[in-house]
Coordinates of C-alpha atoms in Angstrom, one line a residue:
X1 CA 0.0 0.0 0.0
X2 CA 1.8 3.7 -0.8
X3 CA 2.3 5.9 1.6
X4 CA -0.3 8.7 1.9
X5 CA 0.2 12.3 0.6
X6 CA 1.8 14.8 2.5
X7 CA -1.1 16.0 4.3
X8 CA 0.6 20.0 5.1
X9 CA 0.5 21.1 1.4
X10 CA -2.0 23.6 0.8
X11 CA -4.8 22.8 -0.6
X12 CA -5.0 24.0 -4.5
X13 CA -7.2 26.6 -5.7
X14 CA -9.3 26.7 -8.8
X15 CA -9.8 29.6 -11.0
X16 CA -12.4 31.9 -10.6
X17 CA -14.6 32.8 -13.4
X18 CA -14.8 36.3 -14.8
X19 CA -18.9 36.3 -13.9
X20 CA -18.5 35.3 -10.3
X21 CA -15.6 38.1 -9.8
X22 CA -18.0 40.7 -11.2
X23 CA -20.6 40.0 -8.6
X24 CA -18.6 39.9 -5.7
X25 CA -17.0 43.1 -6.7
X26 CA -20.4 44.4 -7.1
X27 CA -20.9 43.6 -3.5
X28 CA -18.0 45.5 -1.8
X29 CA -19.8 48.3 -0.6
X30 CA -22.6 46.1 1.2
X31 CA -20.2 43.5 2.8
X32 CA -17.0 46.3 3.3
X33 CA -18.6 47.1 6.9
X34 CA -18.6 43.6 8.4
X35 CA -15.8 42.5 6.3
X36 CA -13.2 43.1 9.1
X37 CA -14.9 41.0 11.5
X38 CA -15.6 38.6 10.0
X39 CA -12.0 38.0 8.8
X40 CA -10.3 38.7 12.0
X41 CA -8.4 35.7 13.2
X42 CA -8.3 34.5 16.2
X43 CA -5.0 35.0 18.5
X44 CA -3.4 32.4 20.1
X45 CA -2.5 32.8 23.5
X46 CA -0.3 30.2 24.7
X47 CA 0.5 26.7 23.7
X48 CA 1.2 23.5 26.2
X49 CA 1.9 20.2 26.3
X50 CA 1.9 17.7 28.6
X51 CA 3.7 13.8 27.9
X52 CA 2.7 11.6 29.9
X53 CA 3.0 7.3 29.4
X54 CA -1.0 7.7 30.0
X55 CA -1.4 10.0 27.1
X56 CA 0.0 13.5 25.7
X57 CA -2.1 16.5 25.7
X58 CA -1.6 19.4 23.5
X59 CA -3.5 23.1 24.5
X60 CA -3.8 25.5 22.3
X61 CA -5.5 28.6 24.2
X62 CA -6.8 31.3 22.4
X63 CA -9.0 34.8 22.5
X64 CA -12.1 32.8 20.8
X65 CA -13.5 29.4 20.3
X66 CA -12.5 27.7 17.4
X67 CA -14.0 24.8 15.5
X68 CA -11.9 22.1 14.5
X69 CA -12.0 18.8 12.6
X70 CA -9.4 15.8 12.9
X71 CA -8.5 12.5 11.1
X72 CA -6.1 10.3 10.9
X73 CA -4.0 8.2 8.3
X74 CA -1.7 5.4 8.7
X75 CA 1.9 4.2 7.0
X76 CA 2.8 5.9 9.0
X77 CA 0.4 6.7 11.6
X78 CA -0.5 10.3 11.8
X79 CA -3.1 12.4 13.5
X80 CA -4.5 15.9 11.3
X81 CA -6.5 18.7 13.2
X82 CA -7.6 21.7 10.6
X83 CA -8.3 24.8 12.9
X84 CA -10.8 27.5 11.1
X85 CA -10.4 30.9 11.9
X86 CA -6.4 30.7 12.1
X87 CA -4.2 32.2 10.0
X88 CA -0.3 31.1 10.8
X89 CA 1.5 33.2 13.5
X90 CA 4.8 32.8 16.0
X91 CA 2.6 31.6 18.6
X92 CA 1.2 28.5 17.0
X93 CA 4.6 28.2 15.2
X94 CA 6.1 27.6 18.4
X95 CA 4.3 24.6 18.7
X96 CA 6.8 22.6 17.0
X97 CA 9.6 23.8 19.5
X98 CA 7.3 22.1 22.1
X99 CA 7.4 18.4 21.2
X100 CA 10.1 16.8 23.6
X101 CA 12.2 13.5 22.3
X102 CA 10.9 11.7 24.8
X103 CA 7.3 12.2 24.6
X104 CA 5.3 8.5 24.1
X105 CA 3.1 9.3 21.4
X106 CA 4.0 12.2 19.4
X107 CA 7.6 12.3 17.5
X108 CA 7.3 15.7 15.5
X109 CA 4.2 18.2 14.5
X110 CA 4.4 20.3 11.0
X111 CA 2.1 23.3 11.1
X112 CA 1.3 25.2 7.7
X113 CA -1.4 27.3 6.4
X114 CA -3.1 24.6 4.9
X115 CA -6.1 27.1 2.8
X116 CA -6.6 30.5 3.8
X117 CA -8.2 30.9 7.4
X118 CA -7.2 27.3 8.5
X119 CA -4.3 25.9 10.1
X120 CA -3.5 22.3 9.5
X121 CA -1.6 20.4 12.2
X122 CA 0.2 17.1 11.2
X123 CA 1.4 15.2 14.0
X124 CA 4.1 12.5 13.3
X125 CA 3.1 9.6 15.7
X126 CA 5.1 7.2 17.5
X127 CA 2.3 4.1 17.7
X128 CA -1.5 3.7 16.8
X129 CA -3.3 6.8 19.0
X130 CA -6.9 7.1 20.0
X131 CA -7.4 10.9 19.9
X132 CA -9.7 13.4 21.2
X133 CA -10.1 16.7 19.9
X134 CA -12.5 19.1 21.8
X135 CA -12.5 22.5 23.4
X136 CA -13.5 24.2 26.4
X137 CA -15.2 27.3 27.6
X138 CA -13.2 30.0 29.5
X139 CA -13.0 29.2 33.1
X140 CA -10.8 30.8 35.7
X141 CA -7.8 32.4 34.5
X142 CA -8.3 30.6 30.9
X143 CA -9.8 31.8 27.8
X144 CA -10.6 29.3 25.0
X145 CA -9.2 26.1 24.6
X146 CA -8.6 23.6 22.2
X147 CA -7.7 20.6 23.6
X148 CA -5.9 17.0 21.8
X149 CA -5.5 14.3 23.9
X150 CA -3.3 11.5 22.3
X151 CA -4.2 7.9 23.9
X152 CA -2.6 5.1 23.3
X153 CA -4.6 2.6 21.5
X154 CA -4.4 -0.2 24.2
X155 CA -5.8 1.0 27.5
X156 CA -3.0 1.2 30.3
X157 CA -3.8 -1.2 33.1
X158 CA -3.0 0.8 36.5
X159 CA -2.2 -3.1 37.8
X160 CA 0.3 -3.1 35.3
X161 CA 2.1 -0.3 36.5
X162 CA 1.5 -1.7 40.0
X163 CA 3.7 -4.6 38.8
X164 CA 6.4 -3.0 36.8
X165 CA 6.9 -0.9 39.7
X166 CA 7.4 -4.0 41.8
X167 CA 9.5 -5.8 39.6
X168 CA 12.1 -6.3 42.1
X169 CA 10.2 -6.6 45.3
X170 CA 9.8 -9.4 47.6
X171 CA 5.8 -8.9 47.2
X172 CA 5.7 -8.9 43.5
X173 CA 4.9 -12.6 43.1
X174 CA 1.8 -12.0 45.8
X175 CA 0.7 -8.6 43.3
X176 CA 1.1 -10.6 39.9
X177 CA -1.2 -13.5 41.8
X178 CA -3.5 -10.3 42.5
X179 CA -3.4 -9.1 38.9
X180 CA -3.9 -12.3 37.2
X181 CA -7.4 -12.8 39.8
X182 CA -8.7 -9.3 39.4
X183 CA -12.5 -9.1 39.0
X184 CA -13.6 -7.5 36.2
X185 CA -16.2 -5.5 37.8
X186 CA -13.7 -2.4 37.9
X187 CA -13.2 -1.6 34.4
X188 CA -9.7 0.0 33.4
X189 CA -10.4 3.8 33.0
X190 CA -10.3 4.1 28.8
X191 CA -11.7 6.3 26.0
X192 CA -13.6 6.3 23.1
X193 CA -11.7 4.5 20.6
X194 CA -9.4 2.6 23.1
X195 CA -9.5 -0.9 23.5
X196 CA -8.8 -2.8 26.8
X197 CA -5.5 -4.8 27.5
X198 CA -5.9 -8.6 26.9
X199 CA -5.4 -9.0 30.6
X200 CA -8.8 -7.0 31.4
X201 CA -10.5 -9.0 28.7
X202 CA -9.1 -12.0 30.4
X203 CA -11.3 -13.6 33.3
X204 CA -9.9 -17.1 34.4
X205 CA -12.3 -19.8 34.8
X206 CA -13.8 -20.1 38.1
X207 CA -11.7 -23.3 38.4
X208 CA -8.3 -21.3 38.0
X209 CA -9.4 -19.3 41.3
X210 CA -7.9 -20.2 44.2
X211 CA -9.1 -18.6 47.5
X212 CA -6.0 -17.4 49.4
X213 CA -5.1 -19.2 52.4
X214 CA -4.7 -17.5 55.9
X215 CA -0.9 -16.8 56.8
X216 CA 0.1 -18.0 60.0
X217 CA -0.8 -15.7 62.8
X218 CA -3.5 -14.3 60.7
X219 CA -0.7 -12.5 58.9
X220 CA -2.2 -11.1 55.3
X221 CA -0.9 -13.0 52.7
X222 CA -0.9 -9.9 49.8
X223 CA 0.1 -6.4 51.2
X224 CA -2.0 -3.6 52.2
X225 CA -2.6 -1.5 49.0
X226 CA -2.8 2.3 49.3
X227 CA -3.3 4.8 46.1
X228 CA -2.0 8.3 46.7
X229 CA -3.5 11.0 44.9
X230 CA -2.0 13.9 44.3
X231 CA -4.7 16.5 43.4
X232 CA -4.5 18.6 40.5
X233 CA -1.7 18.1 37.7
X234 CA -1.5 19.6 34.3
X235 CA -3.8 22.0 33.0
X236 CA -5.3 22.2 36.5
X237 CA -2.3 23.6 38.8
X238 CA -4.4 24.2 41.7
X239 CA -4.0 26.6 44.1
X240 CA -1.1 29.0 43.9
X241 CA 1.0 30.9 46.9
X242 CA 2.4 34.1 46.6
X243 CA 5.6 33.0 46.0
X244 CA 4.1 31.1 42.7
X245 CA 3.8 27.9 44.7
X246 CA 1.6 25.7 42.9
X247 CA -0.3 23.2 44.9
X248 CA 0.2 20.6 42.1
X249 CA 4.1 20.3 42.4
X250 CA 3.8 20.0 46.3
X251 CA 1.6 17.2 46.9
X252 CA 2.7 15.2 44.2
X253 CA 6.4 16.2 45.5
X254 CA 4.7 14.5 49.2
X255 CA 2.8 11.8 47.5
X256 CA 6.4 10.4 46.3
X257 CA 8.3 10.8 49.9
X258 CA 4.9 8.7 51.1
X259 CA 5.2 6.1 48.7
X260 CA 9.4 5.6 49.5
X261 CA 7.9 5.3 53.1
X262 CA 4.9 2.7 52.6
X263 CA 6.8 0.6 50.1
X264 CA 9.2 0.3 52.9
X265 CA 7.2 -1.0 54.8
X266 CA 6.9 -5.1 55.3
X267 CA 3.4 -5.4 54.1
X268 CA 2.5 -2.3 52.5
X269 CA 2.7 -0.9 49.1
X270 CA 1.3 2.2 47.2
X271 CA 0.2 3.3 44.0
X272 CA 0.3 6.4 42.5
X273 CA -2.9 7.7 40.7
X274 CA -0.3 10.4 38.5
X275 CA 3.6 10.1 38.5
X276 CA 4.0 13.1 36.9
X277 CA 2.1 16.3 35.9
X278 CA -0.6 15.5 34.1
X279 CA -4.2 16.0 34.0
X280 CA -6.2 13.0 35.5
X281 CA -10.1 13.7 35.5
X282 CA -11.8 12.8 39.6
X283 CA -13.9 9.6 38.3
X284 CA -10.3 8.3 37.0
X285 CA -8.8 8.6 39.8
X286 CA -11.1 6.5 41.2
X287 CA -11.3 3.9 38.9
X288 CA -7.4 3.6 39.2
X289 CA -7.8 2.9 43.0
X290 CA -10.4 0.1 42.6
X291 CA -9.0 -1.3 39.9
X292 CA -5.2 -2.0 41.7
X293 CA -7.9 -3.1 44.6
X294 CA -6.5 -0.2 46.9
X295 CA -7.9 -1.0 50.8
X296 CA -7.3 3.0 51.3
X297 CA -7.5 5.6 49.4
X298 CA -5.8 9.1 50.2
X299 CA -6.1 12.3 48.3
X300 CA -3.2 14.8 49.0
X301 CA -4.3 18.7 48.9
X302 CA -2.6 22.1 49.9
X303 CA -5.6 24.7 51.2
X304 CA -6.0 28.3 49.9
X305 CA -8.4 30.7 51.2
X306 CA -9.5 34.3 50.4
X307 CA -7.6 35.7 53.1
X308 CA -3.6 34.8 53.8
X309 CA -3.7 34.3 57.9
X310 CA -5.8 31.1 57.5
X311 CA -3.7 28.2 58.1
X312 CA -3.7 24.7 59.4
X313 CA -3.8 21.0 58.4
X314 CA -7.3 19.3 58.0
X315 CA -8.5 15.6 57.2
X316 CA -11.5 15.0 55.3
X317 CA -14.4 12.1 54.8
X318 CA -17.3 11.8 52.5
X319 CA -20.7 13.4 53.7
X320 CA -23.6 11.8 52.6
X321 CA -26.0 15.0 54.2
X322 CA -24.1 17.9 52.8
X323 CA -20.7 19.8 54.1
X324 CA -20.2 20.7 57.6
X325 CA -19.9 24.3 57.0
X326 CA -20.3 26.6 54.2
X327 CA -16.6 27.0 54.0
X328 CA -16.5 22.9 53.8
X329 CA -19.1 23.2 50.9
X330 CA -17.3 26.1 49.3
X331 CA -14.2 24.1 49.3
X332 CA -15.5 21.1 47.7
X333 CA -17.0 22.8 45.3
X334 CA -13.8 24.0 44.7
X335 CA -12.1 20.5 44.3
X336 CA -14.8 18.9 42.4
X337 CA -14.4 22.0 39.5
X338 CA -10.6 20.4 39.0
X339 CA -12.5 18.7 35.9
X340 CA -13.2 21.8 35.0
X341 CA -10.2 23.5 34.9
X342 CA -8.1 20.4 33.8
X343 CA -10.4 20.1 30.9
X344 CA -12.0 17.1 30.6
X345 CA -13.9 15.9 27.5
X346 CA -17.2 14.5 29.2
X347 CA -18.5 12.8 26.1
X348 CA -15.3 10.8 25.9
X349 CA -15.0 8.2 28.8
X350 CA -17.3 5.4 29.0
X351 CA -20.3 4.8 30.9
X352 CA -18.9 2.5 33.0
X353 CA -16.0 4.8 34.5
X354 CA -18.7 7.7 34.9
X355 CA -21.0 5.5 37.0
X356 CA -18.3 5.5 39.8
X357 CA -18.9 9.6 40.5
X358 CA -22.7 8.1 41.6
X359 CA -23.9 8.5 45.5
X360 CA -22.6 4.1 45.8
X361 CA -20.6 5.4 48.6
X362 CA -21.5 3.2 51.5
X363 CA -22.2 4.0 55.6
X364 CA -19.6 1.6 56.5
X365 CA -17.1 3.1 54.3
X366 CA -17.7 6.2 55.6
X367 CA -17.2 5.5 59.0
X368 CA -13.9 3.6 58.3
X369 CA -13.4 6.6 56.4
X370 CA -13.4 8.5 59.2
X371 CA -11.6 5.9 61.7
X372 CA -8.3 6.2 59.8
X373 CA -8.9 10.2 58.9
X374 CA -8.6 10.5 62.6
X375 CA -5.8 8.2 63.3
X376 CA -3.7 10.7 60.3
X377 CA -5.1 13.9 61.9
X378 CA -3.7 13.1 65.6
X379 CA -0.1 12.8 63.6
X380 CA -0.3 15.5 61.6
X381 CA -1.5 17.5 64.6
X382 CA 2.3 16.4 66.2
X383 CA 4.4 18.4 63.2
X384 CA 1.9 21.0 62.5
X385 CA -0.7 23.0 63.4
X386 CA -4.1 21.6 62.9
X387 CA -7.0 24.1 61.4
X388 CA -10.0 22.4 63.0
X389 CA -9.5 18.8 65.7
X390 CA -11.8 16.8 64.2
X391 CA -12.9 15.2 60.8
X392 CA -14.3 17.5 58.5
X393 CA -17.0 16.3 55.6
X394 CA -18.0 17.1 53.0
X395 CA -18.9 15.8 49.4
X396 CA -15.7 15.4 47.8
X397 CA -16.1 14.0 44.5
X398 CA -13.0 11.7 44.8
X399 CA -13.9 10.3 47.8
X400 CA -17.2 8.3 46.5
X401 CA -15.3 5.1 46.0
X402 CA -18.1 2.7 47.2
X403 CA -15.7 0.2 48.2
X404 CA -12.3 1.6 49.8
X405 CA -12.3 4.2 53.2
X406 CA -11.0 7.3 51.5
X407 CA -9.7 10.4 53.0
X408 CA -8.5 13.7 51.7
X409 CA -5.8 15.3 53.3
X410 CA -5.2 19.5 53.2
X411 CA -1.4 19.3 54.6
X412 CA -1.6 23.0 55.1
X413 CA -2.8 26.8 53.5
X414 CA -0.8 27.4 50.4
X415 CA -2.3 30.9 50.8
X416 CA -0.8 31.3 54.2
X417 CA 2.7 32.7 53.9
X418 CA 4.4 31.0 56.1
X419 CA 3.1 27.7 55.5
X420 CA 3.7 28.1 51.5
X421 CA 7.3 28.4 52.9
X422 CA 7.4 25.2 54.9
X423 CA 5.7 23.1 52.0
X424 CA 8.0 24.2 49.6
X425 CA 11.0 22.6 52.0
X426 CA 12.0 18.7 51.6
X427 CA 12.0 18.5 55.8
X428 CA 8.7 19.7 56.3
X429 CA 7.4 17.2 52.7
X430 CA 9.0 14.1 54.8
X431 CA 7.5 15.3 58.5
X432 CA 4.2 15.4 56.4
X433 CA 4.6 11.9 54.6
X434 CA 5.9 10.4 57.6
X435 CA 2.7 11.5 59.6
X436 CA 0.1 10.0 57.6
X437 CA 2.5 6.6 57.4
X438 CA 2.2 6.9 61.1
X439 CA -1.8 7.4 61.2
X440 CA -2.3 4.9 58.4
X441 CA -0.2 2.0 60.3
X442 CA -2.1 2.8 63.4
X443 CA -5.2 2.3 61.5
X444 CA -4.5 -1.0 60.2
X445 CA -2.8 -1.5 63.7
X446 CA -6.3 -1.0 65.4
X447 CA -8.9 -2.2 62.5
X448 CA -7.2 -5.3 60.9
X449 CA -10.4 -6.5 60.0
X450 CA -11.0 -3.3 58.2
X451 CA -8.9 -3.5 55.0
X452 CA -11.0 -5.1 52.3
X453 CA -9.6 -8.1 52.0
X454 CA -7.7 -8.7 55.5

């Protein structure tokens, strides 16, 4: 089969005939006065990517919504996005400088003026890609955006990653028996257009199940499994300090300094929901933990509030009755709008995945919930200073796993000044991790029976 065209070339143009030129120079003087709107082009503000081994984004942000159309062509694979309203410019140009050589997906991107008002993008691929092309509305300190999200055609199995990470621990024979029994009940986050891994399409028998047998001393015989969440990530840099602190760096910078510690442990091991900074939508995040069959989940957060002396740590369950305060509903209003401002493309993940945001969340994992929130909160409390003594509630849209106690953690008021300056230090990033390892052991300590499948 030949290769296809070179899909940057402009477009040619026929002639016009002499008849057709006459009439629309007849029209000049009717059309002159909207003429210069009309053919305004749009300005592009800023362009970002963000690689990731999940998937790349690209972000083009610009002064007005644009339509655009994609498709894509094989040997070799490439994706095309036609922009209207765009005529070529150093902004968009600068695109091509913003493709890294290690990015997972995309190896170069041509831009050229493909027919007069639209840009065509040709991005050179590294593998088959499932891409989604759609924009958003302005929200917060954005304007338009046009968002491509370039996923791999296989969907990446989180227990996967659980198992290359433990490729050289003691335990990883106990998570590849884990992996290779998963229900399939938790689907593996994916996309339109993505298939599933052949290990999520594979169920053994019922015969191939083996029920684990009970270690001596009633000793676990897999470890406890604890997905860390560090809030925010890509698009979505949460809040920001005055120094230019943004929340997103510091709790995934604590998230990692928490996993050294629980994977340290004997019988504990931890999963990352995002590695790096990237934009991972709430109901994924989710999915993720049920799906590596987490028995805690713990979502890391740094506070901001309208006015700087606020400060304090603060643990925080699921409410099934509404907030505890209007400051507890304001602020989970603000966490649940992370879709928002990550940009998320809400007609692209399926049904399955979506159902997890539903009110499944249980009474019993609630109240486990809130046993280990205030196990963490009385060790935080020991290395810093604590903004209320008790579990706070609200309804947290990350938090509605309706099978695994979750807690979200606010290690401290980005906004305050001189807690910005303590977050942004490795000492106080380990006193923080090492508090919650402290409150998590003591709640597994306390409640062995607790952890899903003790």
């Amino acid at each position: 089969m030949a290769d296809a065209p070179d899909p940057i070339a402009p477009m040619n143009t026929a002639p016009v005939p002499l008849r057709r030129k006459l009439i629309a120079g007849g029209c000049t003087l009717l059309l002159l006065p909207v003429i210069p709107r009309l053919a305004r082009a749009a300005t592009i503000l800023a362009v970002r990517t963000w690689p990731a081994d999940e998937y790349t984004r690209v972000t083009l942000e610009m002064d007005t919504e644009l339509k655009a159309e994609q498709f894509m062509l094989d040997n070799p694979h490439r994706l095309v996005v036609d922009i209207e309203g765009l005529q070529m410019d150093a902004a968009i140009s600068n695109l091509v400088s913003k493709i890294k050589p290690n990015d997972p997906y995309i190896s170069t991107v041509r831009v050229g003026q493909n027919r007069p008002n639209v840009v065509r993008l040709v991005f050179d691929l590294k593998q088959d890609v499932a891409p989604q092309v759609f924009t958003l509305k302005p929200i917060g300190e954005y304007k338009y955006r046009l968002v491509l999200d370039l996923y791999p055609k296989v969907a990446q199995d989180p227990l996967m990653a659980l198992l290359k990470d433990a490729q050289n621990d003691p335990l990883a024979g106990i998570l590849e028996s884990l992996a290779q029994n998963s229900p399939s009940e938790a689907p593996i986050p994916s996309v339109e257009g993505q298939k599933l891994p052949p290990l999520a399409q594979q169920k053994p028998p019922p015969a191939e199940v083996v029920p684990p047998k009970p270690a001596p001393g009633g000793r676990r015989d897999r470890p406890i499994l604890i997905a860390l969440d560090p809030g925010h990530g890509g698009e979505d840099p949460g809040a920001i300090g005055k120094r230019g602190t943004r929340e997103k760096d510091i709790v995934l910078q604590i998230a990692q300094r928490l996993k050294k510690l629980i994977d340290a442990q004997p019988n504990m091991r931890a999963y990352l929901t995002r590695d790096r900074d990237y934009f991972v939508p709430l109901n994924v995040r989710v999915q993720k933990a049920r799906r590596v069959q987490a028995d805690l989940f713990i979502s890391i957060h740094a506070d901001a509030w309208i006015k700087p002396s606020a400060r304090g740590s603060s643990v925080w369950a699921l409410s099934e009755n509404g907030a505890t305060s209007s400051a507890a509903r304001w602020l989970a209003k603000k966490e649940n709008d992370a879709d928002l401002i990550g940009g998320v493309n809400l007609g692209s993940h399926n049904a399955q995945v979506a159902k997890v945001l539903l009110d499944l969340s249980t009474g019993a994992q609630i109240n486990d919930s809130i046993k280990v929130g205030s196990q963490v909160l009385q060790e935080i409390g020991k290395i810093n200073r604590l903004h209320k003594n008790r579990i706070e509630r609200a309804g947290f849209a990350v938090l509605k796993a309706p099978d695994i106690p979750s807690i979200l953690i606010e290690t401290a008021f980005i906004s305050n000044p001189e807690e910005e300056s303590l977050l942004r230090t490795p000492a106080h990033q380990q006193k923080i991790a090492a508090a919650v390892l402290g409150g998590v052991r003591d709640y597994f300590a306390a409640n062995p029976a607790l952890a899903r499948r003790a």
